[in-house]
Each structure stands twice: as C-alpha cells, then as structure tokens.
Short mmCIF file of N, CA, C and O in Angstrom, two decimals:
data_model
loop_
_atom_site.label_atom_id
_atom_site.label_comp_id
_atom_site.label_asym_id
_atom_site.label_seq_id
_atom_site.Cartn_x
_atom_site.Cartn_y
_atom_site.Cartn_z
N MET A 1 136.77 53.19 65.16
CA MET A 1 137.78 53.92 65.92
C MET A 1 138.62 52.91 66.68
O MET A 1 138.11 52.01 67.33
N ALA A 2 139.93 53.08 66.63
CA ALA A 2 140.87 52.15 67.28
C ALA A 2 140.90 52.44 68.78
O ALA A 2 140.74 53.59 69.21
N PRO A 3 141.11 51.40 69.58
CA PRO A 3 141.21 51.61 71.02
C PRO A 3 142.48 52.41 71.34
O PRO A 3 143.44 52.40 70.58
N PRO A 4 142.48 53.12 72.45
CA PRO A 4 143.68 53.90 72.79
C PRO A 4 144.87 52.98 72.99
O PRO A 4 144.73 51.83 73.39
N TYR A 5 146.03 53.52 72.70
CA TYR A 5 147.27 52.76 72.83
C TYR A 5 147.59 52.55 74.29
O TYR A 5 147.55 53.47 75.09
N GLU A 6 147.87 51.31 74.65
CA GLU A 6 148.28 51.00 76.01
C GLU A 6 149.44 50.03 75.96
O GLU A 6 149.47 49.13 75.14
N THR A 7 150.38 50.23 76.88
CA THR A 7 151.44 49.24 77.01
C THR A 7 150.98 48.23 78.06
O THR A 7 150.09 48.49 78.85
N SER A 8 151.61 47.09 78.07
CA SER A 8 151.23 46.08 79.05
C SER A 8 151.50 46.59 80.47
O SER A 8 150.77 46.29 81.40
N ALA A 9 152.55 47.37 80.64
CA ALA A 9 152.87 47.90 81.97
C ALA A 9 151.78 48.86 82.44
O ALA A 9 151.43 48.89 83.61
N ALA A 10 151.25 49.64 81.53
CA ALA A 10 150.23 50.60 81.92
C ALA A 10 148.94 49.91 82.32
O ALA A 10 148.18 50.40 83.15
N SER A 11 148.65 48.75 81.73
CA SER A 11 147.41 48.07 82.05
C SER A 11 147.53 47.20 83.30
O SER A 11 146.53 46.77 83.84
N GLU A 12 148.75 46.95 83.75
CA GLU A 12 148.94 46.16 84.96
C GLU A 12 148.86 47.06 86.17
O GLU A 12 149.53 48.08 86.25
N SER A 13 148.01 46.68 87.12
CA SER A 13 147.98 47.47 88.35
C SER A 13 148.96 46.83 89.33
O SER A 13 149.19 45.63 89.29
N PRO A 14 149.53 47.64 90.21
CA PRO A 14 150.47 47.08 91.17
C PRO A 14 149.76 46.08 92.08
O PRO A 14 148.58 46.22 92.37
N ALA A 15 150.52 45.09 92.52
CA ALA A 15 149.95 44.09 93.41
C ALA A 15 149.58 44.76 94.73
O ALA A 15 150.31 45.62 95.22
N PRO A 16 148.44 44.38 95.29
CA PRO A 16 148.07 44.98 96.57
C PRO A 16 148.96 44.47 97.70
O PRO A 16 149.50 43.37 97.64
N VAL A 17 149.10 45.29 98.72
CA VAL A 17 149.87 44.90 99.89
C VAL A 17 149.09 43.83 100.64
O VAL A 17 147.89 43.97 100.87
N VAL A 18 149.77 42.76 101.00
CA VAL A 18 149.14 41.70 101.79
C VAL A 18 149.33 42.06 103.26
O VAL A 18 150.45 42.26 103.72
N THR A 19 148.22 42.16 103.98
CA THR A 19 148.27 42.46 105.41
C THR A 19 147.83 41.22 106.17
O THR A 19 146.82 40.61 105.84
N VAL A 20 148.62 40.85 107.18
CA VAL A 20 148.30 39.70 108.03
C VAL A 20 148.11 40.20 109.46
O VAL A 20 148.70 41.19 109.86
N ASP A 21 147.27 39.50 110.22
CA ASP A 21 147.10 39.90 111.61
C ASP A 21 148.30 39.43 112.43
O ASP A 21 149.14 38.68 111.94
N VAL A 22 148.37 39.85 113.70
CA VAL A 22 149.55 39.55 114.50
C VAL A 22 149.72 38.06 114.77
O VAL A 22 150.86 37.59 114.87
N THR A 23 148.64 37.31 114.84
CA THR A 23 148.76 35.87 115.06
C THR A 23 149.41 35.21 113.85
O THR A 23 150.33 34.40 113.98
N ALA A 24 148.94 35.58 112.66
CA ALA A 24 149.55 35.05 111.43
C ALA A 24 150.99 35.52 111.30
O ALA A 24 151.87 34.75 110.90
N ALA A 25 151.25 36.78 111.67
CA ALA A 25 152.62 37.32 111.60
C ALA A 25 153.53 36.54 112.54
O ALA A 25 154.65 36.18 112.17
N SER A 26 153.05 36.24 113.74
CA SER A 26 153.85 35.47 114.70
C SER A 26 154.20 34.10 114.12
O SER A 26 155.34 33.65 114.23
N ASP A 27 153.22 33.45 113.51
CA ASP A 27 153.47 32.15 112.89
C ASP A 27 154.50 32.25 111.77
O ASP A 27 155.39 31.41 111.65
N LEU A 28 154.38 33.28 110.94
CA LEU A 28 155.32 33.46 109.84
C LEU A 28 156.74 33.70 110.35
O LEU A 28 157.70 33.17 109.81
N ILE A 29 156.86 34.48 111.42
CA ILE A 29 158.17 34.83 111.97
C ILE A 29 158.79 33.65 112.71
O ILE A 29 159.97 33.36 112.56
N THR A 30 157.98 32.95 113.51
CA THR A 30 158.54 31.89 114.35
C THR A 30 158.62 30.54 113.66
O THR A 30 159.51 29.75 113.96
N SER A 31 157.72 30.28 112.71
CA SER A 31 157.67 28.94 112.11
C SER A 31 157.97 28.88 110.62
O SER A 31 158.44 27.86 110.14
N ALA A 32 157.69 29.96 109.91
CA ALA A 32 157.80 29.90 108.45
C ALA A 32 159.05 30.59 107.91
O ALA A 32 159.19 30.75 106.69
N GLY A 33 159.94 31.04 108.79
CA GLY A 33 161.21 31.59 108.33
C GLY A 33 161.17 33.00 107.81
O GLY A 33 162.10 33.43 107.13
N HIS A 34 160.12 33.76 108.10
CA HIS A 34 160.09 35.16 107.67
C HIS A 34 160.92 36.01 108.63
O HIS A 34 160.95 35.75 109.83
N ARG A 35 161.57 37.02 108.08
CA ARG A 35 162.28 38.00 108.92
C ARG A 35 161.30 39.09 109.29
O ARG A 35 160.36 39.37 108.55
N TYR A 36 161.55 39.74 110.42
CA TYR A 36 160.70 40.85 110.84
C TYR A 36 161.51 42.13 110.77
O TYR A 36 162.60 42.22 111.34
N VAL A 37 160.98 43.11 110.05
CA VAL A 37 161.61 44.42 109.95
C VAL A 37 160.64 45.46 110.49
O VAL A 37 159.51 45.58 110.02
N ASP A 38 161.09 46.18 111.50
CA ASP A 38 160.30 47.22 112.15
C ASP A 38 160.68 48.55 111.52
O ASP A 38 161.86 48.89 111.44
N VAL A 39 159.68 49.30 111.06
CA VAL A 39 159.96 50.56 110.37
C VAL A 39 159.70 51.77 111.27
O VAL A 39 159.65 52.90 110.78
N ARG A 40 159.55 51.54 112.58
CA ARG A 40 159.39 52.65 113.51
C ARG A 40 160.72 53.38 113.69
O ARG A 40 161.76 52.90 113.27
N THR A 41 160.66 54.52 114.36
CA THR A 41 161.87 55.28 114.62
C THR A 41 162.73 54.55 115.65
O THR A 41 162.23 53.67 116.37
N GLU A 42 163.99 54.93 115.74
CA GLU A 42 164.88 54.34 116.75
C GLU A 42 164.35 54.60 118.15
O GLU A 42 164.46 53.75 119.03
N GLU A 43 163.77 55.78 118.36
CA GLU A 43 163.21 56.12 119.68
C GLU A 43 162.07 55.17 120.04
O GLU A 43 161.98 54.70 121.18
N GLU A 44 161.21 54.87 119.08
CA GLU A 44 160.11 53.94 119.33
C GLU A 44 160.64 52.54 119.60
O GLU A 44 160.15 51.84 120.49
N MET A 45 161.63 52.13 118.82
CA MET A 45 162.23 50.81 119.02
C MET A 45 162.84 50.69 120.41
O MET A 45 162.78 49.63 121.03
N GLY A 46 163.40 51.79 120.91
CA GLY A 46 164.02 51.79 122.23
C GLY A 46 163.05 51.54 123.36
O GLY A 46 163.43 51.15 124.46
N LYS A 47 161.77 51.73 123.10
CA LYS A 47 160.74 51.49 124.12
C LYS A 47 160.28 50.05 124.15
O LYS A 47 159.54 49.65 125.04
N GLY A 48 160.69 49.27 123.16
CA GLY A 48 160.33 47.86 123.08
C GLY A 48 160.20 47.43 121.63
O GLY A 48 159.84 48.23 120.78
N HIS A 49 160.51 46.16 121.38
CA HIS A 49 160.44 45.64 120.02
C HIS A 49 160.40 44.11 120.04
O HIS A 49 160.65 43.49 121.07
N LEU A 50 160.08 43.53 118.89
CA LEU A 50 160.05 42.08 118.75
C LEU A 50 161.47 41.53 118.82
O LEU A 50 162.42 42.19 118.39
N HIS A 51 161.59 40.30 119.33
CA HIS A 51 162.89 39.63 119.37
C HIS A 51 163.43 39.49 117.95
O HIS A 51 162.68 39.23 117.01
N ASN A 52 164.73 39.65 117.79
CA ASN A 52 165.42 39.46 116.51
C ASN A 52 164.90 40.34 115.38
O ASN A 52 164.99 39.97 114.22
N SER A 53 164.34 41.49 115.72
CA SER A 53 163.84 42.36 114.66
C SER A 53 164.95 43.25 114.13
O SER A 53 165.89 43.60 114.85
N LEU A 54 164.83 43.58 112.87
CA LEU A 54 165.70 44.57 112.25
C LEU A 54 164.96 45.90 112.29
O LEU A 54 163.73 45.93 112.29
N ASN A 55 165.70 47.01 112.29
CA ASN A 55 165.05 48.31 112.29
C ASN A 55 165.55 49.13 111.11
O ASN A 55 166.75 49.36 110.94
N VAL A 56 164.59 49.54 110.27
CA VAL A 56 164.86 50.46 109.17
C VAL A 56 163.75 51.50 109.23
O VAL A 56 162.63 51.25 108.76
N PRO A 57 164.01 52.66 109.83
CA PRO A 57 162.95 53.67 109.96
C PRO A 57 162.42 54.12 108.61
O PRO A 57 163.18 54.44 107.69
N PHE A 58 161.09 54.14 108.50
CA PHE A 58 160.44 54.63 107.29
C PHE A 58 160.31 56.15 107.34
O PHE A 58 160.31 56.81 106.32
N MET A 59 160.21 56.68 108.55
CA MET A 59 160.09 58.12 108.75
C MET A 59 161.02 58.53 109.88
O MET A 59 161.37 57.72 110.73
N PHE A 60 161.38 59.80 109.86
CA PHE A 60 162.16 60.39 110.93
C PHE A 60 161.36 61.52 111.55
O PHE A 60 160.55 62.17 110.88
N ILE A 61 161.60 61.78 112.82
CA ILE A 61 160.99 62.92 113.48
C ILE A 61 161.97 64.08 113.35
O ILE A 61 163.12 63.98 113.75
N THR A 62 161.49 65.15 112.73
CA THR A 62 162.32 66.34 112.51
C THR A 62 161.63 67.54 113.16
O THR A 62 160.47 67.43 113.56
N PRO A 63 162.29 68.67 113.23
CA PRO A 63 161.62 69.87 113.77
C PRO A 63 160.36 70.24 112.98
O PRO A 63 159.44 70.85 113.51
N GLN A 64 160.30 69.83 111.71
CA GLN A 64 159.14 70.13 110.87
C GLN A 64 158.03 69.08 111.02
O GLN A 64 156.98 69.20 110.42
N GLY A 65 158.30 68.03 111.77
CA GLY A 65 157.33 66.93 111.91
C GLY A 65 157.93 65.65 111.36
O GLY A 65 159.15 65.53 111.20
N ARG A 66 157.08 64.70 111.06
CA ARG A 66 157.57 63.43 110.49
C ARG A 66 157.88 63.62 109.02
O ARG A 66 157.08 64.17 108.27
N GLU A 67 159.04 63.10 108.63
CA GLU A 67 159.44 63.15 107.22
C GLU A 67 159.89 61.77 106.79
O GLU A 67 160.55 61.06 107.55
N LYS A 68 159.53 61.44 105.57
CA LYS A 68 159.90 60.13 105.03
C LYS A 68 161.41 60.01 104.91
O LYS A 68 162.09 60.94 104.50
N ASN A 69 161.91 58.84 105.25
CA ASN A 69 163.34 58.53 105.11
C ASN A 69 163.65 58.39 103.62
O ASN A 69 163.20 57.43 102.98
N PRO A 70 164.42 59.32 103.05
CA PRO A 70 164.68 59.25 101.61
C PRO A 70 165.53 58.05 101.20
O PRO A 70 165.55 57.68 100.03
N LEU A 71 166.21 57.43 102.16
CA LEU A 71 167.06 56.28 101.86
C LEU A 71 166.46 54.97 102.37
O LEU A 71 167.17 53.97 102.50
N PHE A 72 165.15 54.98 102.63
CA PHE A 72 164.52 53.80 103.21
C PHE A 72 164.77 52.53 102.38
O PHE A 72 165.26 51.53 102.91
N VAL A 73 164.44 52.56 101.11
CA VAL A 73 164.60 51.35 100.28
C VAL A 73 166.06 50.94 100.19
O VAL A 73 166.39 49.76 100.27
N GLU A 74 166.95 51.90 100.08
CA GLU A 74 168.38 51.61 100.02
C GLU A 74 168.86 50.93 101.31
O GLU A 74 169.56 49.92 101.27
N HIS A 75 168.46 51.46 102.45
CA HIS A 75 168.85 50.85 103.74
C HIS A 75 168.24 49.46 103.89
O HIS A 75 168.90 48.52 104.33
N PHE A 76 166.97 49.33 103.53
CA PHE A 76 166.29 48.04 103.60
C PHE A 76 167.02 47.02 102.73
O PHE A 76 167.29 45.90 103.16
N SER A 77 167.37 47.43 101.52
CA SER A 77 168.05 46.54 100.57
C SER A 77 169.42 46.10 101.06
O SER A 77 169.90 45.03 100.68
N SER A 78 170.05 46.90 101.92
CA SER A 78 171.36 46.52 102.44
C SER A 78 171.25 45.42 103.51
O SER A 78 172.24 44.75 103.81
N LEU A 79 170.06 45.21 104.04
CA LEU A 79 169.84 44.20 105.09
C LEU A 79 169.06 42.99 104.64
O LEU A 79 169.18 41.91 105.21
N VAL A 80 168.22 43.18 103.62
CA VAL A 80 167.29 42.14 103.19
C VAL A 80 167.34 42.00 101.67
O VAL A 80 167.28 43.00 100.96
N SER A 81 167.44 40.76 101.20
CA SER A 81 167.44 40.56 99.74
C SER A 81 166.00 40.58 99.21
O SER A 81 165.05 40.35 99.96
N LYS A 82 165.87 40.83 97.93
CA LYS A 82 164.54 40.90 97.32
C LYS A 82 163.82 39.55 97.31
O LYS A 82 162.62 39.49 97.15
N GLU A 83 164.56 38.47 97.53
CA GLU A 83 163.96 37.14 97.53
C GLU A 83 163.48 36.70 98.92
O GLU A 83 162.70 35.77 99.05
N GLU A 84 163.99 37.36 99.97
CA GLU A 84 163.65 36.95 101.32
C GLU A 84 162.18 37.21 101.63
O GLU A 84 161.57 38.14 101.11
N ARG A 85 161.64 36.39 102.52
CA ARG A 85 160.26 36.56 102.99
C ARG A 85 160.31 37.42 104.25
O ARG A 85 161.03 37.10 105.19
N VAL A 86 159.53 38.50 104.23
CA VAL A 86 159.62 39.50 105.29
C VAL A 86 158.24 39.92 105.77
O VAL A 86 157.32 40.09 104.97
N VAL A 87 158.13 40.10 107.08
CA VAL A 87 156.97 40.74 107.69
C VAL A 87 157.44 42.13 108.11
O VAL A 87 158.47 42.26 108.77
N VAL A 88 156.70 43.15 107.70
CA VAL A 88 157.06 44.53 108.00
C VAL A 88 156.04 45.07 109.00
O VAL A 88 154.83 44.91 108.81
N GLY A 89 156.54 45.71 110.06
CA GLY A 89 155.63 46.24 111.07
C GLY A 89 156.05 47.63 111.53
O GLY A 89 157.18 48.06 111.32
N CYS A 90 155.10 48.31 112.18
CA CYS A 90 155.35 49.61 112.78
C CYS A 90 154.54 49.66 114.07
O CYS A 90 154.28 48.62 114.67
N GLN A 91 154.11 50.81 114.50
CA GLN A 91 153.34 50.90 115.74
C GLN A 91 151.90 50.43 115.55
O GLN A 91 151.36 49.73 116.39
N SER A 92 151.27 50.83 114.43
CA SER A 92 149.86 50.50 114.23
C SER A 92 149.55 49.75 112.94
O SER A 92 148.45 49.25 112.76
N GLY A 93 150.50 49.69 112.02
CA GLY A 93 150.28 49.03 110.74
C GLY A 93 150.13 49.97 109.57
O GLY A 93 150.08 49.53 108.42
N LYS A 94 150.08 51.27 109.82
CA LYS A 94 149.91 52.23 108.73
C LYS A 94 151.23 52.54 108.01
O LYS A 94 151.32 52.47 106.79
N ARG A 95 152.26 52.90 108.78
CA ARG A 95 153.57 53.19 108.16
C ARG A 95 154.11 51.95 107.47
O ARG A 95 154.70 52.04 106.39
N SER A 96 153.93 50.80 108.10
CA SER A 96 154.45 49.57 107.50
C SER A 96 153.73 49.25 106.19
O SER A 96 154.34 48.72 105.26
N GLU A 97 152.46 49.60 106.09
CA GLU A 97 151.75 49.40 104.83
C GLU A 97 152.34 50.31 103.75
O GLU A 97 152.59 49.86 102.62
N LEU A 98 152.61 51.57 104.09
CA LEU A 98 153.25 52.48 103.13
C LEU A 98 154.63 51.99 102.76
O LEU A 98 155.04 52.07 101.59
N ALA A 99 155.36 51.47 103.75
CA ALA A 99 156.69 50.93 103.48
C ALA A 99 156.61 49.75 102.51
O ALA A 99 157.42 49.64 101.58
N CYS A 100 155.61 48.89 102.70
CA CYS A 100 155.44 47.74 101.80
C CYS A 100 155.17 48.19 100.36
O CYS A 100 155.67 47.58 99.41
N VAL A 101 154.39 49.25 100.21
CA VAL A 101 154.12 49.79 98.86
C VAL A 101 155.43 50.18 98.20
O VAL A 101 155.70 49.81 97.05
N ASP A 102 156.29 50.92 98.93
CA ASP A 102 157.58 51.33 98.37
C ASP A 102 158.47 50.12 98.08
O ASP A 102 159.16 50.08 97.05
N LEU A 103 158.47 49.15 98.97
CA LEU A 103 159.31 47.97 98.78
C LEU A 103 158.85 47.16 97.57
O LEU A 103 159.67 46.69 96.78
N MET A 104 157.54 47.00 97.42
CA MET A 104 157.02 46.26 96.26
C MET A 104 157.35 46.99 94.96
O MET A 104 157.70 46.36 93.97
N ALA A 105 157.29 48.31 94.99
CA ALA A 105 157.65 49.09 93.80
C ALA A 105 159.12 48.93 93.46
O ALA A 105 159.52 49.04 92.30
N ALA A 106 159.94 48.63 94.48
CA ALA A 106 161.38 48.45 94.28
C ALA A 106 161.74 46.99 93.94
O ALA A 106 162.91 46.67 93.80
N GLY A 107 160.73 46.12 93.83
CA GLY A 107 160.99 44.75 93.41
C GLY A 107 160.93 43.70 94.51
O GLY A 107 161.15 42.52 94.24
N PHE A 108 160.61 44.08 95.73
CA PHE A 108 160.43 43.10 96.80
C PHE A 108 159.03 42.51 96.64
O PHE A 108 158.04 43.23 96.65
N ARG A 109 158.95 41.20 96.49
CA ARG A 109 157.65 40.56 96.24
C ARG A 109 157.16 39.72 97.41
O ARG A 109 156.02 39.30 97.43
N ASN A 110 158.03 39.50 98.38
CA ASN A 110 157.68 38.62 99.49
C ASN A 110 157.55 39.39 100.80
O ASN A 110 158.02 38.96 101.83
N VAL A 111 156.92 40.57 100.74
CA VAL A 111 156.73 41.37 101.94
C VAL A 111 155.26 41.33 102.35
O VAL A 111 154.37 41.35 101.50
N LYS A 112 155.05 41.25 103.65
CA LYS A 112 153.70 41.29 104.20
C LYS A 112 153.66 42.34 105.30
O LYS A 112 154.60 42.48 106.07
N ASN A 113 152.55 43.06 105.37
CA ASN A 113 152.35 44.07 106.39
C ASN A 113 151.71 43.42 107.62
O ASN A 113 150.79 42.62 107.49
N MET A 114 152.21 43.76 108.82
CA MET A 114 151.60 43.25 110.04
C MET A 114 150.53 44.24 110.49
O MET A 114 150.82 45.31 111.02
N GLY A 115 149.27 43.88 110.26
CA GLY A 115 148.16 44.72 110.65
C GLY A 115 148.10 44.91 112.16
O GLY A 115 148.32 43.98 112.92
N GLY A 116 147.83 46.13 112.59
CA GLY A 116 147.76 46.43 114.01
C GLY A 116 149.10 46.76 114.62
O GLY A 116 149.18 47.34 115.70
N GLY A 117 150.19 46.36 113.96
CA GLY A 117 151.53 46.71 114.37
C GLY A 117 151.95 46.23 115.75
O GLY A 117 151.38 45.29 116.31
N TYR A 118 152.96 46.90 116.26
CA TYR A 118 153.55 46.55 117.55
C TYR A 118 152.50 46.63 118.66
O TYR A 118 152.49 45.80 119.58
N ALA A 119 151.61 47.61 118.58
CA ALA A 119 150.57 47.76 119.60
C ALA A 119 149.70 46.51 119.69
O ALA A 119 149.42 46.00 120.79
N ALA A 120 149.30 45.96 118.55
CA ALA A 120 148.48 44.74 118.54
C ALA A 120 149.29 43.54 119.01
O ALA A 120 148.76 42.64 119.67
N TRP A 121 150.58 43.52 118.66
CA TRP A 121 151.47 42.44 119.10
C TRP A 121 151.51 42.39 120.63
O TRP A 121 151.33 41.35 121.25
N VAL A 122 151.73 43.56 121.24
CA VAL A 122 151.79 43.65 122.70
C VAL A 122 150.44 43.28 123.31
O VAL A 122 150.36 42.52 124.28
N ASP A 123 149.36 43.82 122.74
CA ASP A 123 148.01 43.53 123.24
C ASP A 123 147.69 42.04 123.18
O ASP A 123 146.92 41.54 124.01
N SER A 124 148.29 41.34 122.23
CA SER A 124 148.06 39.89 122.09
C SER A 124 148.91 39.07 123.05
O SER A 124 148.76 37.85 123.12
N GLY A 125 149.80 39.72 123.76
CA GLY A 125 150.63 39.03 124.75
C GLY A 125 151.82 38.30 124.17
O GLY A 125 152.43 37.47 124.85
N PHE A 126 152.19 38.62 122.93
CA PHE A 126 153.36 38.00 122.34
C PHE A 126 154.62 38.59 122.96
O PHE A 126 154.63 39.73 123.42
N PRO A 127 155.73 37.83 122.97
CA PRO A 127 156.95 38.31 123.64
C PRO A 127 157.59 39.49 122.93
O PRO A 127 157.55 39.60 121.71
N VAL A 128 158.17 40.37 123.74
CA VAL A 128 158.88 41.53 123.23
C VAL A 128 160.17 41.73 124.01
O VAL A 128 160.31 41.23 125.13
N ASN A 129 161.09 42.44 123.41
CA ASN A 129 162.27 42.93 124.12
C ASN A 129 161.90 44.30 124.63
O ASN A 129 161.63 45.21 123.84
N ASN A 130 161.85 44.43 125.93
CA ASN A 130 161.49 45.69 126.54
C ASN A 130 162.69 46.18 127.34
O ASN A 130 163.18 45.44 128.19
N PRO A 131 163.17 47.38 127.09
CA PRO A 131 164.35 47.86 127.81
C PRO A 131 164.18 47.80 129.33
O PRO A 131 165.13 47.55 130.05
N LEU A 132 162.97 48.00 129.82
CA LEU A 132 162.74 47.94 131.27
C LEU A 132 162.95 46.52 131.77
O LEU A 132 163.50 46.30 132.84
N ASP A 133 162.51 45.53 130.99
CA ASP A 133 162.69 44.13 131.38
C ASP A 133 164.18 43.78 131.41
O ASP A 133 164.65 43.10 132.31
N VAL A 134 164.93 44.24 130.42
CA VAL A 134 166.36 43.96 130.34
C VAL A 134 167.07 44.59 131.54
O VAL A 134 167.90 43.96 132.19
N LYS A 135 166.71 45.83 131.86
CA LYS A 135 167.33 46.51 133.00
C LYS A 135 167.01 45.77 134.30
O LYS A 135 167.89 45.57 135.14
N GLN A 136 165.77 45.32 134.46
CA GLN A 136 165.38 44.59 135.67
C GLN A 136 166.15 43.28 135.77
O GLN A 136 166.63 42.92 136.85
N GLU A 137 166.30 42.57 134.65
CA GLU A 137 167.07 41.32 134.65
C GLU A 137 168.52 41.57 135.05
O GLU A 137 169.10 40.81 135.83
N GLN A 138 169.11 42.64 134.53
CA GLN A 138 170.49 42.96 134.86
C GLN A 138 170.64 43.28 136.35
O GLN A 138 171.58 42.85 137.00
N GLU A 139 169.67 44.02 136.90
CA GLU A 139 169.71 44.36 138.32
C GLU A 139 169.58 43.10 139.18
O GLU A 139 170.28 42.96 140.19
N GLU A 140 168.71 42.18 138.78
CA GLU A 140 168.53 40.95 139.53
C GLU A 140 169.80 40.10 139.48
O GLU A 140 170.19 39.50 140.48
N GLU A 141 170.46 40.06 138.32
CA GLU A 141 171.71 39.31 138.20
C GLU A 141 172.79 39.91 139.10
O GLU A 141 173.54 39.18 139.74
N GLN A 142 172.86 41.24 139.14
CA GLN A 142 173.84 41.91 139.99
C GLN A 142 173.58 41.60 141.47
O GLN A 142 174.51 41.36 142.23
N GLU A 143 172.31 41.60 141.87
CA GLU A 143 171.95 41.29 143.26
C GLU A 143 172.37 39.85 143.60
O GLU A 143 172.90 39.59 144.69
N GLN A 144 172.11 38.93 142.67
CA GLN A 144 172.48 37.52 142.90
C GLN A 144 173.99 37.36 143.04
O GLN A 144 174.48 36.61 143.87
N GLU A 145 174.74 38.09 142.22
CA GLU A 145 176.20 38.02 142.27
C GLU A 145 176.71 38.58 143.60
O GLU A 145 177.65 38.05 144.18
N GLN A 146 176.08 39.63 144.07
CA GLN A 146 176.50 40.24 145.33
C GLN A 146 176.18 39.33 146.51
O GLN A 146 176.91 39.31 147.49
N GLU A 147 175.09 38.57 146.42
CA GLU A 147 174.71 37.66 147.48
C GLU A 147 175.61 36.42 147.52
O GLU A 147 175.73 35.78 148.55
N SER A 148 176.21 36.08 146.40
CA SER A 148 177.04 34.87 146.32
C SER A 148 178.39 35.06 146.97
O SER A 148 178.99 36.02 147.08
#
C-alpha cells in the first residue's frame, strides 16, 4: 500500500514563536537593533509604554468585548518590513504571542515575543514613558520658568 499523498508544505509545521524574557528583550532593543512594537490598545499605551515603541493594536475593545484587529498585519506591514528584527510585546505576553503567530504566517521571520509583557518590563525596573512622569516634568519646567 502506498503512503498517503503529502505535499512538502503539508509536512512542514510552522516555526514556533520565539519568546524572550524582558532582560533579553531589553538587550535586543537597546543593543542589537531590534524595534519594539506594542500590540496593546491605544488606551493601554496611554498609561505607559517603552521608549521609542511603535503601537499596532492586535485587539480593540468594543461593546461586545475584545475583538481582533482585522487589519493588524496590514498596519504592522506599513510600519515594519518583513526583514526587520522586531520584539513584539503586550501587557502580559499572551496577545503578543498571538500577534507573532499571525506575523510569522504573513512572512515575518524575525519577530520575537516578549514574555511577561509590559507588566514584567515595569516590574524589572526598566525605563518607560509614563504620562504621569511627562506631566510632572512639564509642571516642574513651568515652575522653573516662573521662578526665573
């Protein structure tokens, strides 16, 4: 009996998502030239985010709950080329892992998921852009100008 017919594509399993911890992600972003793309919502980004991060929401909050962004890969592709090295993050590392799966299926081969996400980044004491910090800095600058 002949073996069942298989194409080479059918026998190839997709490459697994590579997940790195926040320390490795920090090294990749600051020293190895990787870009950081945050897939949280704009509202989440507004509460704080990594310096120089791009934002492409993977999901939106709707009256029905969270819904996947149907244009996620298209928006991502408009900001990042398929050859670029990218670290993808979210709040905890789950959405970013799903985002990496979609990106890899679309031909992005140099994406890594940041395990633990933004929460782990903050817990590790790495620098962030926090709107409260920016507001405080602006207020301090205004006070200094008024004193001068």
